[in-house]
Amino acid sequence: MDEVLTKQKIQELHALVKDGDRIAIVLQDDPDPDALSSAMALRTLLGRNKLTTPIFSFTPVTRPENCKMVRLLEIEVEAADTEILRGFDKIAMVDVQPPYFGGRLEHTDIVIDHHPGYASSNAAFEDIRTRYGSTATIMTEYLMCAGERISERLATALLYGVRSDTVTMSRRVTDDDWQAFIHLYPLANYNLIQQIDRPEFPVPFARVIARVMSRLEVQNGLIVLNLGRVERDHLIVQMAELCLQFEGAEWVAVAGKLGPNLVVAVRNPGLGRANAGELVRRLFGAIGSAGGHRHMAKAVIPLSLWRKNGHGTRDREIEERLRLFLAAELGREAEPGESRPSNGQQQE
Ligand SMILES: [Mn+2]
């Protein structure tokens, strides 16, 4: 924690903002927990409320966990447009920087962020700390140095922000992030965090779960399920997470048809050295977009290309084919003669 720098920045910030200023806090599209909590913190730091300092985004929050955060913590995010924002005395942004918005924003006064790689803007106030795992860490430091009281609601939001940007303190995490985490932990409401973390299924999805679960098997550590047509991408991901909870599950692939595509979510518990991202790239990189991290990955394959490769698109056929691909790639009981799908041109 850099107390000297942070105290100086707080002074700069207060010198810049006049009492009567109407300030808009603008977030990245589809704001994430780090952005949302940082906006709440900035508002508190400036001693303002949602009327004098509303939060804006050009597109709404969509991830189920983030929607739940917004709902449970009663965070209001208004729809931004260039014209509305023109009416504000000052524009602030957290967890994002002006070049991100292109022509959508005419000017910016306050920028607080941790993302590297942006060209410096000419905002009057800038605090970019690329070393930090989250913007919520910077904002927690501001509140601590300002001696500001952090309410349970704000602490819960910030803790969730730090946690989600650092993938539960496992990625890019620094001492500063830990310091913020330790400060926020006793102030936050852990029941609320658990609620936010537990994404909901729409009730009609129960029928889909009942149908596919009746054929769930763990074969040599592998679970493969195809849900058939789904309405939202998140359902595929949530089902993959759920399947990972079955005893003996070392690899999970859950697929679903979404629009013109076949979406495949792949998970493993992240214990070994296996890499789910590499696995889906090897399997599907040639016929779709595929990628991810060590324990979670996703492939989006146009059904037309899947069909062009001679694979059936009926739900059971897809499931069987995926099982063969996965089993072969993982070196488990593969049926002979099966090869990876290709687009007929590129081969790795
Ligand atoms: Mn962030």
mmCIF file of C-alpha atoms and ligand atoms in Angstrom:
data_model
loop_
_atom_site.group_PDB
_atom_site.id
_atom_site.type_symbol
_atom_site.label_atom_id
_atom_site.label_comp_id
_atom_site.label_asym_id
_atom_site.label_seq_id
_atom_site.Cartn_x
_atom_site.Cartn_y
_atom_site.Cartn_z
ATOM 1 C CA MET A 1 0.000 0.000 0.000
ATOM 2 C CA ASP A 2 1.455 3.330 -1.068
ATOM 3 C CA GLU A 3 0.012 5.670 1.545
ATOM 4 C CA VAL A 4 1.928 8.775 0.503
ATOM 5 C CA LEU A 5 0.906 8.512 -3.144
ATOM 6 C CA THR A 6 -2.689 7.612 -2.317
ATOM 7 C CA LYS A 7 -3.117 10.526 0.113
ATOM 8 C CA GLN A 8 -1.733 12.882 -2.512
ATOM 9 C CA LYS A 9 -4.130 11.470 -5.113
ATOM 10 C CA ILE A 10 -7.079 11.921 -2.736
ATOM 11 C CA GLN A 11 -6.152 15.601 -2.336
ATOM 12 C CA GLU A 12 -5.886 16.016 -6.099
ATOM 13 C CA LEU A 13 -9.262 14.410 -6.534
ATOM 14 C CA HIS A 14 -10.966 16.647 -3.977
ATOM 15 C CA ALA A 15 -9.321 19.726 -5.486
ATOM 16 C CA LEU A 16 -10.692 18.820 -8.917
ATOM 17 C CA VAL A 17 -14.295 18.087 -7.924
ATOM 18 C CA LYS A 18 -16.451 21.037 -6.943
ATOM 19 C CA ASP A 19 -19.356 20.668 -4.540
ATOM 20 C CA GLY A 20 -22.075 21.320 -7.095
ATOM 21 C CA ASP A 21 -20.559 19.197 -9.897
ATOM 22 C CA ARG A 22 -22.768 16.533 -11.404
ATOM 23 C CA ILE A 23 -20.494 13.592 -12.078
ATOM 24 C CA ALA A 24 -21.169 10.550 -14.242
ATOM 25 C CA ILE A 25 -19.172 7.406 -13.522
ATOM 26 C CA VAL A 26 -18.894 5.486 -16.790
ATOM 27 C CA LEU A 27 -18.006 1.789 -16.832
ATOM 28 C CA GLN A 28 -16.910 -0.670 -19.527
ATOM 29 C CA ASP A 29 -19.617 -2.431 -21.544
ATOM 30 C CA ASP A 30 -21.325 -5.265 -19.637
ATOM 31 C CA PRO A 31 -19.736 -4.117 -16.367
ATOM 32 C CA ASP A 32 -18.031 -6.662 -14.125
ATOM 33 C CA PRO A 33 -17.837 -6.788 -10.305
ATOM 34 C CA ASP A 34 -14.511 -4.942 -10.202
ATOM 35 C CA ALA A 35 -15.958 -2.026 -12.182
ATOM 36 C CA LEU A 36 -19.258 -1.941 -10.276
ATOM 37 C CA SER A 37 -17.658 -2.012 -6.837
ATOM 38 C CA SER A 38 -15.030 0.563 -7.811
ATOM 39 C CA ALA A 39 -17.779 2.923 -8.960
ATOM 40 C CA MET A 40 -19.550 2.551 -5.606
ATOM 41 C CA ALA A 41 -16.279 3.253 -3.806
ATOM 42 C CA LEU A 42 -15.536 6.361 -5.858
ATOM 43 C CA ARG A 43 -18.981 7.690 -5.060
ATOM 44 C CA THR A 44 -18.403 7.122 -1.333
ATOM 45 C CA LEU A 45 -14.966 8.695 -1.509
ATOM 46 C CA LEU A 46 -16.457 11.811 -3.079
ATOM 47 C CA GLY A 47 -19.214 11.858 -0.445
ATOM 48 C CA ARG A 48 -21.920 11.577 -3.059
ATOM 49 C CA ASN A 49 -25.067 9.613 -3.788
ATOM 50 C CA LYS A 50 -26.733 8.031 -6.798
ATOM 51 C CA LEU A 51 -28.539 11.266 -7.711
ATOM 52 C CA THR A 52 -25.505 13.516 -7.897
ATOM 53 C CA THR A 53 -23.170 10.781 -9.174
ATOM 54 C CA PRO A 54 -24.984 8.092 -11.158
ATOM 55 C CA ILE A 55 -23.240 5.059 -12.644
ATOM 56 C CA PHE A 56 -23.486 4.499 -16.413
ATOM 57 C CA SER A 57 -22.674 1.828 -18.939
ATOM 58 C CA PHE A 58 -23.307 1.720 -22.693
ATOM 59 C CA THR A 59 -24.507 -1.904 -22.480
ATOM 60 C CA PRO A 60 -26.237 -3.725 -19.600
ATOM 61 C CA VAL A 61 -24.815 -6.246 -17.155
ATOM 62 C CA THR A 62 -25.370 -9.785 -18.515
ATOM 63 C CA ARG A 63 -23.387 -12.438 -16.606
ATOM 64 C CA PRO A 64 -25.747 -14.167 -14.143
ATOM 65 C CA GLU A 65 -23.420 -13.659 -11.165
ATOM 66 C CA ASN A 66 -23.018 -9.984 -12.008
ATOM 67 C CA CYS A 67 -26.775 -9.528 -12.452
ATOM 68 C CA LYS A 68 -27.243 -11.094 -9.059
ATOM 69 C CA MET A 69 -24.640 -8.777 -7.534
ATOM 70 C CA VAL A 70 -26.421 -5.740 -8.993
ATOM 71 C CA ARG A 71 -29.751 -6.989 -7.667
ATOM 72 C CA LEU A 72 -28.667 -8.075 -4.174
ATOM 73 C CA LEU A 73 -26.505 -5.008 -3.540
ATOM 74 C CA GLU A 74 -29.026 -2.676 -5.208
ATOM 75 C CA ILE A 75 -26.558 -1.095 -7.596
ATOM 76 C CA GLU A 76 -28.247 1.077 -10.195
ATOM 77 C CA VAL A 77 -26.550 1.211 -13.585
ATOM 78 C CA GLU A 78 -28.096 3.628 -16.064
ATOM 79 C CA ALA A 79 -27.934 3.297 -19.848
ATOM 80 C CA ALA A 80 -25.273 5.643 -21.202
ATOM 81 C CA ASP A 81 -25.364 7.559 -24.432
ATOM 82 C CA THR A 82 -23.110 10.294 -25.698
ATOM 83 C CA GLU A 83 -25.831 12.917 -25.501
ATOM 84 C CA ILE A 84 -26.862 12.158 -21.895
ATOM 85 C CA LEU A 85 -23.242 12.176 -20.749
ATOM 86 C CA ARG A 86 -22.689 15.562 -22.376
ATOM 87 C CA GLY A 87 -25.026 17.011 -19.724
ATOM 88 C CA PHE A 88 -22.649 16.187 -16.847
ATOM 89 C CA ASP A 89 -20.032 18.548 -15.386
ATOM 90 C CA LYS A 90 -17.488 15.783 -15.023
ATOM 91 C CA ILE A 91 -16.969 12.297 -16.397
ATOM 92 C CA ALA A 92 -15.180 9.717 -14.277
ATOM 93 C CA MET A 93 -14.270 6.169 -15.236
ATOM 94 C CA VAL A 94 -13.032 3.253 -13.153
ATOM 95 C CA ASP A 95 -11.551 -0.083 -14.302
ATOM 96 C CA VAL A 96 -11.365 1.218 -17.883
ATOM 97 C CA GLN A 97 -9.649 4.020 -19.803
ATOM 98 C CA PRO A 98 -10.810 6.595 -22.381
ATOM 99 C CA PRO A 99 -9.462 4.886 -25.560
ATOM 100 C CA TYR A 100 -11.819 1.952 -24.832
ATOM 101 C CA PHE A 101 -14.828 4.120 -25.652
ATOM 102 C CA GLY A 102 -13.581 5.472 -28.974
ATOM 103 C CA GLY A 103 -15.914 8.207 -30.158
ATOM 104 C CA ARG A 104 -18.630 7.419 -27.641
ATOM 105 C CA LEU A 105 -17.176 9.795 -25.042
ATOM 106 C CA GLU A 106 -16.081 13.329 -25.769
ATOM 107 C CA HIS A 107 -13.921 13.952 -22.733
ATOM 108 C CA THR A 108 -12.941 12.424 -19.412
ATOM 109 C CA ASP A 109 -11.891 14.102 -16.168
ATOM 110 C CA ILE A 110 -11.129 11.236 -13.803
ATOM 111 C CA VAL A 111 -9.550 7.874 -14.665
ATOM 112 C CA ILE A 112 -8.725 5.158 -12.117
ATOM 113 C CA ASP A 113 -7.712 1.769 -13.504
ATOM 114 C CA HIS A 114 -5.320 -1.174 -13.354
ATOM 115 C CA HIS A 115 -5.326 -2.318 -17.004
ATOM 116 C CA PRO A 116 -2.011 -2.024 -18.834
ATOM 117 C CA GLY A 117 -1.566 -1.160 -22.478
ATOM 118 C CA TYR A 118 -3.663 1.975 -22.931
ATOM 119 C CA ALA A 119 -2.172 5.169 -24.318
ATOM 120 C CA SER A 120 -2.269 7.909 -21.696
ATOM 121 C CA SER A 121 -5.297 10.158 -21.971
ATOM 122 C CA ASN A 122 -5.375 13.834 -21.133
ATOM 123 C CA ALA A 123 -7.751 13.484 -18.205
ATOM 124 C CA ALA A 124 -7.145 16.009 -15.411
ATOM 125 C CA PHE A 125 -6.935 13.184 -12.887
ATOM 126 C CA GLU A 126 -5.304 9.838 -13.650
ATOM 127 C CA ASP A 127 -4.305 6.973 -11.388
ATOM 128 C CA ILE A 128 -3.304 3.869 -13.309
ATOM 129 C CA ARG A 129 -1.703 1.090 -11.273
ATOM 130 C CA THR A 130 -1.022 -1.805 -13.587
ATOM 131 C CA ARG A 131 0.655 -3.821 -10.825
ATOM 132 C CA TYR A 132 -2.662 -4.219 -8.987
ATOM 133 C CA GLY A 133 -4.875 -7.257 -9.467
ATOM 134 C CA SER A 134 -8.026 -5.165 -9.407
ATOM 135 C CA THR A 135 -9.282 -1.586 -9.449
ATOM 136 C CA ALA A 136 -11.226 -2.477 -6.283
ATOM 137 C CA THR A 137 -7.824 -2.819 -4.578
ATOM 138 C CA ILE A 138 -6.911 0.755 -5.552
ATOM 139 C CA MET A 139 -10.312 1.989 -4.363
ATOM 140 C CA THR A 140 -10.025 0.135 -1.041
ATOM 141 C CA GLU A 141 -6.660 1.798 -0.538
ATOM 142 C CA TYR A 142 -8.249 5.194 -1.208
ATOM 143 C CA LEU A 143 -10.983 4.562 1.341
ATOM 144 C CA MET A 144 -8.492 3.291 3.942
ATOM 145 C CA CYS A 145 -6.136 6.260 3.493
ATOM 146 C CA ALA A 146 -9.045 8.702 3.605
ATOM 147 C CA GLY A 147 -10.246 7.142 6.872
ATOM 148 C CA GLU A 148 -13.606 6.596 5.208
ATOM 149 C CA ARG A 149 -16.098 4.239 6.861
ATOM 150 C CA ILE A 150 -16.700 1.262 4.584
ATOM 151 C CA SER A 151 -20.281 0.035 4.873
ATOM 152 C CA GLU A 152 -21.114 -3.667 4.784
ATOM 153 C CA ARG A 153 -22.638 -3.240 1.347
ATOM 154 C CA LEU A 154 -19.569 -1.492 -0.052
ATOM 155 C CA ALA A 155 -17.157 -3.942 1.587
ATOM 156 C CA THR A 156 -19.115 -6.857 0.142
ATOM 157 C CA ALA A 157 -19.002 -5.337 -3.335
ATOM 158 C CA LEU A 158 -15.287 -4.518 -3.152
ATOM 159 C CA LEU A 159 -14.348 -7.913 -1.745
ATOM 160 C CA TYR A 160 -16.277 -9.578 -4.545
ATOM 161 C CA GLY A 161 -14.563 -7.247 -7.032
ATOM 162 C CA VAL A 162 -11.056 -8.079 -5.805
ATOM 163 C CA ARG A 163 -11.904 -11.762 -5.668
ATOM 164 C CA SER A 164 -13.417 -12.006 -9.118
ATOM 165 C CA ASP A 165 -10.631 -10.086 -10.908
ATOM 166 C CA THR A 166 -7.957 -12.218 -9.242
ATOM 167 C CA VAL A 167 -9.938 -15.480 -9.677
ATOM 168 C CA THR A 168 -10.201 -15.908 -5.896
ATOM 169 C CA MET A 169 -6.723 -14.587 -5.216
ATOM 170 C CA SER A 170 -5.032 -16.999 -7.595
ATOM 171 C CA ARG A 171 -4.143 -14.847 -10.607
ATOM 172 C CA ARG A 172 -2.031 -11.691 -10.770
ATOM 173 C CA VAL A 173 -2.461 -11.206 -7.047
ATOM 174 C CA THR A 174 -0.046 -8.883 -5.209
ATOM 175 C CA ASP A 175 0.528 -7.933 -1.557
ATOM 176 C CA ASP A 176 -1.653 -4.885 -2.159
ATOM 177 C CA ASP A 177 -4.564 -7.078 -3.218
ATOM 178 C CA TRP A 178 -4.099 -9.254 -0.143
ATOM 179 C CA GLN A 179 -4.014 -6.171 2.073
ATOM 180 C CA ALA A 180 -7.295 -4.964 0.600
ATOM 181 C CA PHE A 181 -8.775 -8.451 0.911
ATOM 182 C CA ILE A 182 -7.789 -8.717 4.589
ATOM 183 C CA HIS A 183 -9.163 -5.251 5.328
ATOM 184 C CA LEU A 184 -12.492 -5.931 3.597
ATOM 185 C CA TYR A 185 -13.075 -9.506 4.752
ATOM 186 C CA PRO A 186 -14.337 -8.740 8.297
ATOM 187 C CA LEU A 187 -16.508 -5.882 6.995
ATOM 188 C CA ALA A 188 -18.230 -7.843 4.217
ATOM 189 C CA ASN A 189 -21.332 -10.001 4.336
ATOM 190 C CA TYR A 190 -20.208 -13.478 3.400
ATOM 191 C CA ASN A 191 -23.718 -14.852 3.041
ATOM 192 C CA LEU A 192 -24.374 -12.280 0.352
ATOM 193 C CA ILE A 193 -21.171 -13.217 -1.450
ATOM 194 C CA GLN A 194 -22.228 -16.860 -1.402
ATOM 195 C CA GLN A 195 -25.602 -15.873 -2.834
ATOM 196 C CA ILE A 196 -23.969 -13.878 -5.621
ATOM 197 C CA ASP A 197 -21.666 -16.789 -6.379
ATOM 198 C CA ARG A 198 -24.503 -19.251 -6.776
ATOM 199 C CA PRO A 199 -25.980 -18.582 -10.212
ATOM 200 C CA GLU A 200 -29.630 -19.372 -10.708
ATOM 201 C CA PHE A 201 -31.219 -21.729 -13.221
ATOM 202 C CA PRO A 202 -34.457 -20.651 -14.902
ATOM 203 C CA VAL A 203 -37.244 -22.985 -13.717
ATOM 204 C CA PRO A 204 -38.048 -24.474 -17.173
ATOM 205 C CA PHE A 205 -34.413 -25.570 -17.366
ATOM 206 C CA ALA A 206 -35.264 -28.210 -14.728
ATOM 207 C CA ARG A 207 -36.764 -30.369 -17.530
ATOM 208 C CA VAL A 208 -33.522 -30.186 -19.500
ATOM 209 C CA ILE A 209 -31.499 -31.090 -16.407
ATOM 210 C CA ALA A 210 -33.795 -34.045 -15.669
ATOM 211 C CA ARG A 211 -33.445 -35.345 -19.211
ATOM 212 C CA VAL A 212 -29.666 -35.108 -19.502
ATOM 213 C CA MET A 213 -28.871 -36.134 -15.931
ATOM 214 C CA SER A 214 -30.637 -39.449 -16.440
ATOM 215 C CA ARG A 215 -27.867 -40.446 -18.838
ATOM 216 C CA LEU A 216 -24.910 -38.957 -16.953
ATOM 217 C CA GLU A 217 -22.038 -41.364 -16.532
ATOM 218 C CA VAL A 218 -18.468 -40.959 -15.424
ATOM 219 C CA GLN A 219 -16.357 -42.979 -17.850
ATOM 220 C CA ASN A 220 -12.688 -43.062 -16.934
ATOM 221 C CA GLY A 221 -13.081 -39.730 -15.231
ATOM 222 C CA LEU A 222 -14.860 -38.179 -18.201
ATOM 223 C CA ILE A 223 -18.380 -36.732 -18.273
ATOM 224 C CA VAL A 224 -19.828 -35.630 -21.604
ATOM 225 C CA LEU A 225 -23.322 -34.212 -21.966
ATOM 226 C CA ASN A 226 -25.106 -32.422 -24.745
ATOM 227 C CA LEU A 227 -28.019 -30.288 -23.589
ATOM 228 C CA GLY A 228 -29.486 -29.791 -27.049
ATOM 229 C CA ARG A 229 -30.829 -26.373 -27.862
ATOM 230 C CA VAL A 230 -30.402 -23.793 -25.084
ATOM 231 C CA GLU A 231 -31.441 -20.180 -24.807
ATOM 232 C CA ARG A 232 -28.417 -18.833 -22.995
ATOM 233 C CA ASP A 233 -24.750 -19.613 -23.130
ATOM 234 C CA HIS A 234 -24.522 -19.434 -19.332
ATOM 235 C CA LEU A 235 -26.664 -22.535 -18.918
ATOM 236 C CA ILE A 236 -23.992 -24.619 -20.655
ATOM 237 C CA VAL A 237 -21.314 -23.196 -18.396
ATOM 238 C CA GLN A 238 -23.404 -23.672 -15.241
ATOM 239 C CA MET A 239 -24.126 -27.287 -16.152
ATOM 240 C CA ALA A 240 -20.411 -27.930 -16.705
ATOM 241 C CA GLU A 241 -19.705 -26.545 -13.237
ATOM 242 C CA LEU A 242 -22.446 -28.709 -11.773
ATOM 243 C CA CYS A 243 -21.130 -31.874 -13.464
ATOM 244 C CA LEU A 244 -17.685 -31.264 -12.021
ATOM 245 C CA GLN A 245 -19.177 -31.942 -8.590
ATOM 246 C CA PHE A 246 -19.766 -35.625 -9.344
ATOM 247 C CA GLU A 247 -17.456 -38.110 -7.717
ATOM 248 C CA GLY A 248 -14.645 -39.183 -9.985
ATOM 249 C CA ALA A 249 -15.126 -36.385 -12.500
ATOM 250 C CA GLU A 250 -11.721 -35.389 -13.842
ATOM 251 C CA TRP A 251 -12.908 -33.879 -17.104
ATOM 252 C CA VAL A 252 -16.292 -32.453 -18.037
ATOM 253 C CA ALA A 253 -17.522 -31.362 -21.444
ATOM 254 C CA VAL A 254 -21.022 -29.926 -21.689
ATOM 255 C CA ALA A 255 -22.338 -28.857 -25.069
ATOM 256 C CA GLY A 256 -25.402 -27.041 -26.291
ATOM 257 C CA LYS A 257 -26.741 -25.569 -29.491
ATOM 258 C CA LEU A 258 -26.930 -21.813 -29.307
ATOM 259 C CA GLY A 259 -28.106 -20.029 -32.436
ATOM 260 C CA PRO A 260 -26.052 -21.295 -35.399
ATOM 261 C CA ASN A 261 -23.311 -22.666 -33.161
ATOM 262 C CA LEU A 262 -22.393 -25.622 -31.039
ATOM 263 C CA VAL A 263 -20.931 -24.346 -27.764
ATOM 264 C CA VAL A 264 -18.774 -26.703 -25.698
ATOM 265 C CA ALA A 265 -17.711 -25.826 -22.143
ATOM 266 C CA VAL A 266 -14.834 -27.897 -20.784
ATOM 267 C CA ARG A 267 -13.828 -28.105 -17.126
ATOM 268 C CA ASN A 268 -11.397 -29.972 -14.925
ATOM 269 C CA PRO A 269 -10.778 -29.505 -11.192
ATOM 270 C CA GLY A 270 -7.460 -27.779 -11.948
ATOM 271 C CA LEU A 271 -5.468 -30.151 -9.787
ATOM 272 C CA GLY A 272 -3.125 -31.702 -12.293
ATOM 273 C CA ARG A 273 -1.060 -30.137 -15.009
ATOM 274 C CA ALA A 274 -3.715 -30.733 -17.634
ATOM 275 C CA ASN A 275 -4.749 -27.654 -19.565
ATOM 276 C CA ALA A 276 -8.340 -27.319 -20.704
ATOM 277 C CA GLY A 277 -7.559 -24.321 -22.928
ATOM 278 C CA GLU A 278 -4.921 -26.241 -24.854
ATOM 279 C CA LEU A 279 -7.208 -29.249 -25.101
ATOM 280 C CA VAL A 280 -10.049 -27.338 -26.783
ATOM 281 C CA ARG A 281 -7.628 -25.532 -29.078
ATOM 282 C CA ARG A 282 -6.180 -28.864 -30.234
ATOM 283 C CA LEU A 283 -9.618 -30.367 -30.675
ATOM 284 C CA PHE A 284 -11.622 -27.535 -32.146
ATOM 285 C CA GLY A 285 -9.206 -24.734 -33.053
ATOM 286 C CA ALA A 286 -9.459 -25.629 -36.742
ATOM 287 C CA ILE A 287 -13.230 -25.460 -36.981
ATOM 288 C CA GLY A 288 -14.218 -22.821 -34.470
ATOM 289 C CA SER A 289 -13.017 -20.389 -31.862
ATOM 290 C CA ALA A 290 -11.534 -22.273 -28.947
ATOM 291 C CA GLY A 291 -9.560 -21.267 -25.891
ATOM 292 C CA GLY A 292 -9.445 -20.833 -22.148
ATOM 293 C CA HIS A 293 -7.389 -21.426 -19.060
ATOM 294 C CA ARG A 294 -5.973 -24.408 -17.213
ATOM 295 C CA HIS A 295 -9.226 -25.585 -15.707
ATOM 296 C CA MET A 296 -11.885 -23.880 -17.816
ATOM 297 C CA ALA A 297 -12.238 -23.561 -21.559
ATOM 298 C CA LYS A 298 -14.788 -23.097 -24.262
ATOM 299 C CA ALA A 299 -15.204 -23.793 -27.952
ATOM 300 C CA VAL A 300 -17.745 -22.205 -30.265
ATOM 301 C CA ILE A 301 -18.150 -24.234 -33.442
ATOM 302 C CA PRO A 302 -20.462 -23.236 -36.306
ATOM 303 C CA LEU A 303 -22.890 -26.135 -36.740
ATOM 304 C CA SER A 304 -22.444 -25.783 -40.497
ATOM 305 C CA LEU A 305 -18.727 -26.620 -40.169
ATOM 306 C CA TRP A 306 -19.469 -29.434 -37.764
ATOM 307 C CA ARG A 307 -21.841 -30.887 -40.348
ATOM 308 C CA LYS A 308 -19.356 -30.294 -43.176
ATOM 309 C CA ASN A 309 -16.940 -32.499 -41.282
ATOM 310 C CA GLY A 310 -19.386 -35.332 -41.619
ATOM 311 C CA HIS A 311 -20.624 -35.215 -38.044
ATOM 312 C CA GLY A 312 -24.296 -35.624 -37.291
ATOM 313 C CA THR A 313 -26.070 -32.730 -35.641
ATOM 314 C CA ARG A 314 -28.727 -34.707 -33.832
ATOM 315 C CA ASP A 315 -28.304 -34.243 -30.098
ATOM 316 C CA ARG A 316 -27.271 -37.812 -29.289
ATOM 317 C CA GLU A 317 -24.889 -37.908 -32.251
ATOM 318 C CA ILE A 318 -23.179 -34.760 -31.036
ATOM 319 C CA GLU A 319 -22.824 -36.164 -27.552
ATOM 320 C CA GLU A 320 -21.338 -39.436 -28.796
ATOM 321 C CA ARG A 321 -18.945 -37.694 -31.145
ATOM 322 C CA LEU A 322 -17.742 -35.326 -28.428
ATOM 323 C CA ARG A 323 -17.175 -38.256 -26.101
ATOM 324 C CA LEU A 324 -14.967 -39.921 -28.722
ATOM 325 C CA PHE A 325 -13.003 -36.739 -29.380
ATOM 326 C CA LEU A 326 -12.420 -36.037 -25.723
ATOM 327 C CA ALA A 327 -11.551 -39.640 -24.866
ATOM 328 C CA ALA A 328 -9.096 -39.875 -27.759
ATOM 329 C CA GLU A 329 -7.448 -36.604 -26.888
ATOM 330 C CA LEU A 330 -7.155 -37.513 -23.230
ATOM 331 C CA GLY A 331 -5.699 -40.889 -24.121
ATOM 332 C CA ARG A 332 -8.504 -42.823 -22.521
ATOM 333 C CA GLU A 333 -10.289 -45.745 -24.133
ATOM 334 C CA ALA A 334 -10.659 -44.175 -27.515
ATOM 335 C CA GLU A 335 -12.306 -46.016 -30.332
ATOM 336 C CA PRO A 336 -9.875 -46.628 -33.144
ATOM 337 C CA GLY A 337 -10.024 -44.674 -36.349
ATOM 338 C CA GLU A 338 -11.363 -41.488 -34.835
ATOM 339 C CA SER A 339 -9.590 -38.294 -35.628
ATOM 340 C CA ARG A 340 -10.006 -34.679 -34.775
ATOM 341 C CA PRO A 341 -12.486 -32.624 -36.703
ATOM 342 C CA SER A 342 -11.023 -30.321 -39.321
ATOM 343 C CA ASN A 343 -12.264 -27.707 -41.713
ATOM 344 C CA GLY A 344 -10.749 -29.649 -44.577
ATOM 345 C CA GLN A 345 -7.940 -27.162 -45.092
ATOM 346 C CA GLN A 346 -5.867 -26.404 -42.053
ATOM 347 C CA GLN A 347 -4.411 -29.222 -40.075
ATOM 348 C CA GLU A 348 -2.181 -28.701 -37.105
HETATM 349 MN MN MN B 1 -10.567 -4.934 -13.243
#
